[in-house]
Short mmCIF file of C-alpha atoms and ligand atoms in Angstrom, two decimals:
data_model
loop_
_atom_site.label_atom_id
_atom_site.label_comp_id
_atom_site.label_asym_id
_atom_site.label_seq_id
_atom_site.Cartn_x
_atom_site.Cartn_y
_atom_site.Cartn_z
CA MET M 1073 51.67 125.70 21.16
CA THR M 1074 55.14 126.64 22.15
CA ARG M 1075 57.49 125.09 24.61
CA PRO M 1076 57.82 126.82 27.97
CA PRO M 1077 60.29 129.60 27.35
CA ALA M 1078 62.14 129.18 30.61
CA ALA M 1079 65.70 128.15 31.04
CA LEU M 1080 65.87 129.14 34.72
CA ILE M 1081 62.70 128.57 36.71
CA GLY M 1082 62.56 129.76 40.31
CA HIS M 1083 61.18 126.89 42.41
CA ARG M 1084 58.35 128.19 44.61
CA GLY M 1085 59.64 131.65 43.70
CA CYS M 1086 63.24 130.76 44.67
CA ALA M 1087 62.38 129.23 48.03
CA GLY M 1088 66.05 129.02 48.95
CA GLN M 1089 66.24 132.80 49.01
CA TYR M 1090 62.73 134.11 49.72
CA PRO M 1091 59.65 132.99 51.66
CA GLU M 1092 58.29 130.29 49.40
CA ASN M 1093 55.27 130.79 47.20
CA THR M 1094 54.69 134.40 48.25
CA VAL M 1095 54.13 137.55 46.22
CA ALA M 1096 57.37 138.94 47.65
CA ALA M 1097 59.26 135.90 46.43
CA ILE M 1098 57.85 136.22 42.93
CA GLU M 1099 58.62 139.93 42.77
CA ARG M 1100 62.16 139.51 44.07
CA ALA M 1101 62.99 136.45 41.98
CA ALA M 1102 61.48 137.77 38.76
CA PRO M 1103 64.34 140.02 37.63
CA HIS M 1104 66.71 137.05 37.80
CA VAL M 1105 64.73 134.19 36.27
CA ASP M 1106 62.83 133.30 33.12
CA ALA M 1107 59.89 131.93 35.09
CA VAL M 1108 58.70 131.15 38.57
CA GLU M 1109 57.13 127.88 39.66
CA ILE M 1110 54.31 128.05 42.21
CA ASP M 1111 52.06 125.42 43.82
CA VAL M 1112 48.30 125.69 43.90
CA ARG M 1113 45.63 124.05 46.03
CA ARG M 1114 42.11 124.86 47.21
CA CYS M 1115 41.09 126.00 50.68
CA ALA M 1116 37.82 125.16 52.46
CA THR M 1117 35.94 128.20 51.18
CA GLY M 1118 36.88 127.47 47.58
CA GLU M 1119 39.61 129.99 46.86
CA LEU M 1120 42.76 128.82 45.08
CA VAL M 1121 45.79 129.56 47.21
CA VAL M 1122 49.49 129.34 46.47
CA PHE M 1123 50.85 126.93 49.04
CA HIS M 1124 52.97 123.83 48.69
CA ASP M 1125 52.04 121.63 51.62
CA ALA M 1126 48.67 120.01 52.26
CA GLU M 1127 49.05 121.07 55.89
CA LEU M 1128 49.78 124.47 57.36
CA ASP M 1129 52.16 123.38 60.09
CA ARG M 1130 55.61 123.56 58.44
CA LEU M 1131 55.20 126.99 56.94
CA THR M 1132 52.86 128.89 59.22
CA ALA M 1133 51.68 129.26 62.80
CA GLY M 1134 48.49 127.50 61.76
CA THR M 1135 47.78 123.79 62.01
CA GLY M 1136 45.79 121.26 60.03
CA LEU M 1137 44.86 120.95 56.39
CA VAL M 1138 44.70 123.88 54.01
CA SER M 1139 41.60 122.22 52.59
CA ASP M 1140 39.92 122.58 56.00
CA ALA M 1141 40.83 126.24 56.44
CA ALA M 1142 38.73 129.22 55.39
CA TRP M 1143 40.38 131.93 53.32
CA SER M 1144 39.45 134.47 56.01
CA ASP M 1145 41.76 132.56 58.37
CA LEU M 1146 44.48 131.72 55.85
CA ARG M 1147 44.91 135.34 54.86
CA GLU M 1148 45.92 136.17 58.43
CA LEU M 1149 48.84 133.72 58.38
CA THR M 1150 52.35 134.52 57.24
CA VAL M 1151 54.87 132.20 55.64
CA LEU M 1152 57.92 131.17 57.67
CA ASP M 1153 57.56 134.15 60.03
CA SER M 1154 58.45 136.43 57.12
CA GLY M 1155 55.43 138.67 57.46
CA GLU M 1156 54.53 137.68 53.89
CA PRO M 1157 51.00 136.31 53.52
CA ILE M 1158 49.78 133.26 51.66
CA PRO M 1159 48.61 134.61 48.28
CA LEU M 1160 45.61 133.81 46.19
CA LEU M 1161 46.54 132.41 42.78
CA ALA M 1162 45.26 135.59 41.13
CA ASP M 1163 47.52 137.77 43.27
CA ALA M 1164 50.53 135.58 42.62
CA LEU M 1165 49.99 135.78 38.86
CA ALA M 1166 49.57 139.53 39.06
CA ALA M 1167 52.96 139.75 40.79
CA ALA M 1168 54.80 138.27 37.82
CA PRO M 1169 56.02 141.11 35.61
CA ALA M 1170 55.90 141.01 31.84
CA GLY M 1171 58.61 138.71 30.60
CA THR M 1172 58.47 136.40 33.61
CA ALA M 1173 56.36 133.33 32.88
CA VAL M 1174 54.62 131.36 35.62
CA ASN M 1175 54.61 127.58 35.94
CA VAL M 1176 51.50 126.78 37.93
CA GLU M 1177 51.83 123.35 39.52
CA ILE M 1178 48.42 122.00 40.42
CA LYS M 1179 48.67 119.88 43.53
CA GLU M 1180 45.22 118.31 43.65
CA SER M 1181 42.28 117.28 41.52
CA GLY M 1182 39.17 119.41 41.18
CA VAL M 1183 41.17 122.57 40.70
CA ALA M 1184 41.83 122.63 36.97
CA ALA M 1185 38.81 124.60 35.80
CA ASP M 1186 39.19 127.36 38.35
CA ALA M 1187 42.94 127.56 37.89
CA LEU M 1188 42.44 127.91 34.17
CA ALA M 1189 39.84 130.62 34.67
CA VAL M 1190 42.16 132.57 36.97
CA ALA M 1191 45.02 132.21 34.53
CA ARG M 1192 42.87 133.39 31.64
CA SER M 1193 41.89 136.55 33.46
CA ALA M 1194 45.46 137.26 34.49
CA ASP M 1195 47.90 139.18 32.39
CA ALA M 1196 50.53 136.47 32.74
CA GLU M 1197 52.19 133.86 30.59
CA VAL M 1198 51.22 130.60 32.29
CA TRP M 1199 51.96 126.96 31.78
CA PHE M 1200 50.57 124.24 33.99
CA SER M 1201 52.22 121.18 35.46
CA SER M 1202 51.04 118.35 37.65
CA PHE M 1203 52.05 114.95 38.92
CA ARG M 1204 48.42 113.98 38.36
CA PRO M 1205 47.56 112.85 34.83
CA GLY M 1206 43.87 113.47 35.53
CA VAL M 1207 44.55 117.13 36.21
CA LEU M 1208 46.34 117.48 32.88
CA GLU M 1209 43.51 115.65 31.11
CA SER M 1210 41.00 118.06 32.63
CA LEU M 1211 43.03 121.07 31.56
CA ARG M 1212 43.30 119.73 28.02
CA GLU M 1213 39.56 119.12 27.83
CA LEU M 1214 38.93 122.66 28.96
CA ASP M 1215 41.54 124.35 26.82
CA PRO M 1216 43.01 122.87 23.64
CA ASP M 1217 45.75 125.49 23.71
CA ALA M 1218 46.92 125.27 27.30
CA ASP M 1219 50.62 124.51 27.71
CA LEU M 1220 50.94 121.42 29.90
CA ALA M 1221 53.83 119.59 31.52
CA LEU M 1222 53.85 116.20 33.22
CA LEU M 1223 55.81 116.09 36.48
CA VAL M 1224 57.60 112.81 37.08
CA ALA M 1225 59.41 111.76 40.24
CA ASP M 1226 62.35 109.43 39.93
CA ALA M 1227 60.45 106.89 42.04
CA ASP M 1228 57.57 106.94 39.54
CA VAL M 1229 59.80 105.11 37.11
CA ASP M 1230 59.52 101.79 38.83
CA GLY M 1231 62.06 99.04 38.66
CA GLY M 1232 65.35 99.75 36.95
CA ARG M 1233 65.71 102.51 34.45
CA THR M 1234 65.91 100.79 31.15
CA VAL M 1235 65.42 102.57 27.88
CA GLU M 1236 61.93 101.05 27.74
CA ARG M 1237 60.93 102.50 31.09
CA VAL M 1238 62.20 105.96 30.17
CA LYS M 1239 60.32 105.68 26.92
CA ARG M 1240 57.16 104.76 28.80
CA VAL M 1241 57.34 107.96 30.86
CA ILE M 1242 57.90 110.06 27.77
CA ASP M 1243 55.05 108.31 25.98
CA ARG M 1244 52.81 109.16 28.94
CA ALA M 1245 53.59 112.87 28.57
CA VAL M 1246 53.01 112.74 24.83
CA ALA M 1247 49.69 110.95 25.35
CA LEU M 1248 48.67 113.76 27.69
CA ASP M 1249 49.42 116.25 24.93
CA CYS M 1250 52.14 117.95 26.94
CA VAL M 1251 54.66 120.43 25.61
CA ALA M 1252 57.14 119.48 28.29
CA ILE M 1253 58.09 116.91 30.85
CA HIS M 1254 59.37 117.91 34.30
CA PRO M 1255 61.49 115.05 35.62
CA GLU M 1256 63.34 114.78 38.90
CA ILE M 1257 67.09 115.30 38.51
CA ASP M 1258 68.15 111.65 38.48
CA LEU M 1259 65.63 110.82 35.80
CA ALA M 1260 66.55 113.82 33.66
CA THR M 1261 70.21 112.81 33.73
CA GLU M 1262 69.52 109.23 32.76
CA PRO M 1263 71.49 108.66 29.54
CA GLY M 1264 69.31 109.34 26.54
CA PHE M 1265 66.41 110.82 28.47
CA VAL M 1266 66.65 114.39 27.19
CA ALA M 1267 67.29 113.31 23.62
CA ALA M 1268 64.31 110.94 23.70
CA ALA M 1269 62.03 113.60 25.19
CA ASN M 1270 63.15 116.25 22.72
CA GLU M 1271 62.74 113.76 19.90
CA ALA M 1272 59.16 113.26 21.07
CA GLY M 1273 58.63 117.03 20.94
CA LEU M 1274 58.87 117.63 24.67
CA GLY M 1275 60.91 120.24 26.48
CA VAL M 1276 62.67 119.00 29.60
CA ASN M 1277 62.64 121.10 32.76
CA ALA M 1278 64.24 119.28 35.68
CA TRP M 1279 63.69 119.73 39.44
CA THR M 1280 64.70 120.56 42.10
CA VAL M 1281 68.14 122.10 41.76
CA THR M 1282 69.70 123.32 44.97
CA ASP M 1283 73.37 123.44 44.12
CA ARG M 1284 75.74 124.20 41.31
CA ALA M 1285 76.86 120.61 40.81
CA ASP M 1286 73.34 119.47 39.97
CA ALA M 1287 72.76 122.51 37.77
CA GLU M 1288 75.86 121.75 35.76
CA ARG M 1289 75.02 118.05 35.58
CA LEU M 1290 71.63 118.92 34.11
CA LEU M 1291 73.00 121.45 31.67
CA ASP M 1292 75.52 118.84 30.52
CA ALA M 1293 72.59 116.48 29.99
CA GLY M 1294 71.05 119.11 27.72
CA VAL M 1295 67.87 119.98 29.61
CA ASP M 1296 65.79 122.89 28.40
CA GLY M 1297 65.29 124.32 31.87
CA ILE M 1298 66.21 123.89 35.48
CA ILE M 1299 63.75 124.42 38.30
CA ALA M 1300 65.98 125.81 41.02
CA ASP M 1301 65.66 126.98 44.59
CA ARG M 1302 68.08 129.84 43.96
CA TRP M 1303 68.51 132.11 40.97
CA ASP M 1304 72.24 132.29 41.70
CA VAL M 1305 72.67 128.52 41.62
CA LEU M 1306 75.30 128.92 38.92
CA GLY M 1307 77.04 131.69 40.81
CA ASP M 1308 78.29 134.57 38.74
CA ALA M 1309 77.63 132.60 35.60
CA ALA M 1310 74.01 133.58 36.21
CA ARG M 1311 71.44 132.11 33.85
CA PRO M 1312 71.82 128.78 32.10
CA SER M 1313 70.72 130.47 28.91
CA ARG M 1314 70.48 128.45 25.75
CA SER M 1315 71.29 131.51 23.65
O1 LIG E 2121 57.51 121.58 39.88
C1 LIG E 2121 58.65 120.98 40.39
C2 LIG E 2121 58.55 120.76 41.86
O2 LIG E 2121 57.93 121.87 42.43
C3 LIG E 2121 57.77 119.53 42.18
O3 LIG E 2121 57.85 119.19 43.51
O4 LIG E 2121 57.04 119.07 45.79
O5 LIG E 2121 58.47 120.98 45.15
O6 LIG E 2121 56.15 120.84 44.35
P1 LIG E 2121 57.36 120.07 44.74
MG1 LIG E 2122 55.99 122.50 42.95
#
């Protein structure tokens, strides 16, 4: 296995610039990023759709749970009045050109097998992430070669942030056979976090970067990638390339 190749990862397809998690966002972000991050969940008729929220209300004219909605209805909705539809996972992966990897974040359990099957039939370089250890365990059972990353929110590291607690989070990702850990910004910038993760063989891709100050803070901390809402988060300096 290899580490995710991305240094700049467009969060929800650069949601700060384009209608989030749409094919248009992926296509428009792709020339500027190393990878795009997208969110996946299942609708009522079983299809895997690229959509962040559990409910339709924030992003569409629809209401209620995505999991209660049929694909025939979801496909009629557009995201943030952009005219861009909610994509199926397969269509989102097809929108990523060669050279642009896709970080598929799985939002719920019971999706791993189908997500893996879609990824296998797509001509895309995919790695999976999830906040849910069970999802990562399922993916590993199904595919010994899948590239996996554990998402960790700052609040998941309960109590203070001692070296022991940071180590515990990293140990959790190692136990899940991950190639990377995706920590929230404040966790990633905890002194010693990146070094400890790298020492354990994990890449570190931190989220969610919305401004230059956070991007620079993370690069100073030595992260392997930033998951950012804008591809121009570093201004004219463009990509935070490691090369
Ligand atoms: O994958 C990083 C980030 O997307 C996790 O949070 O809520 O934006 O999916 P969220
Ligand atoms: Mg996400």
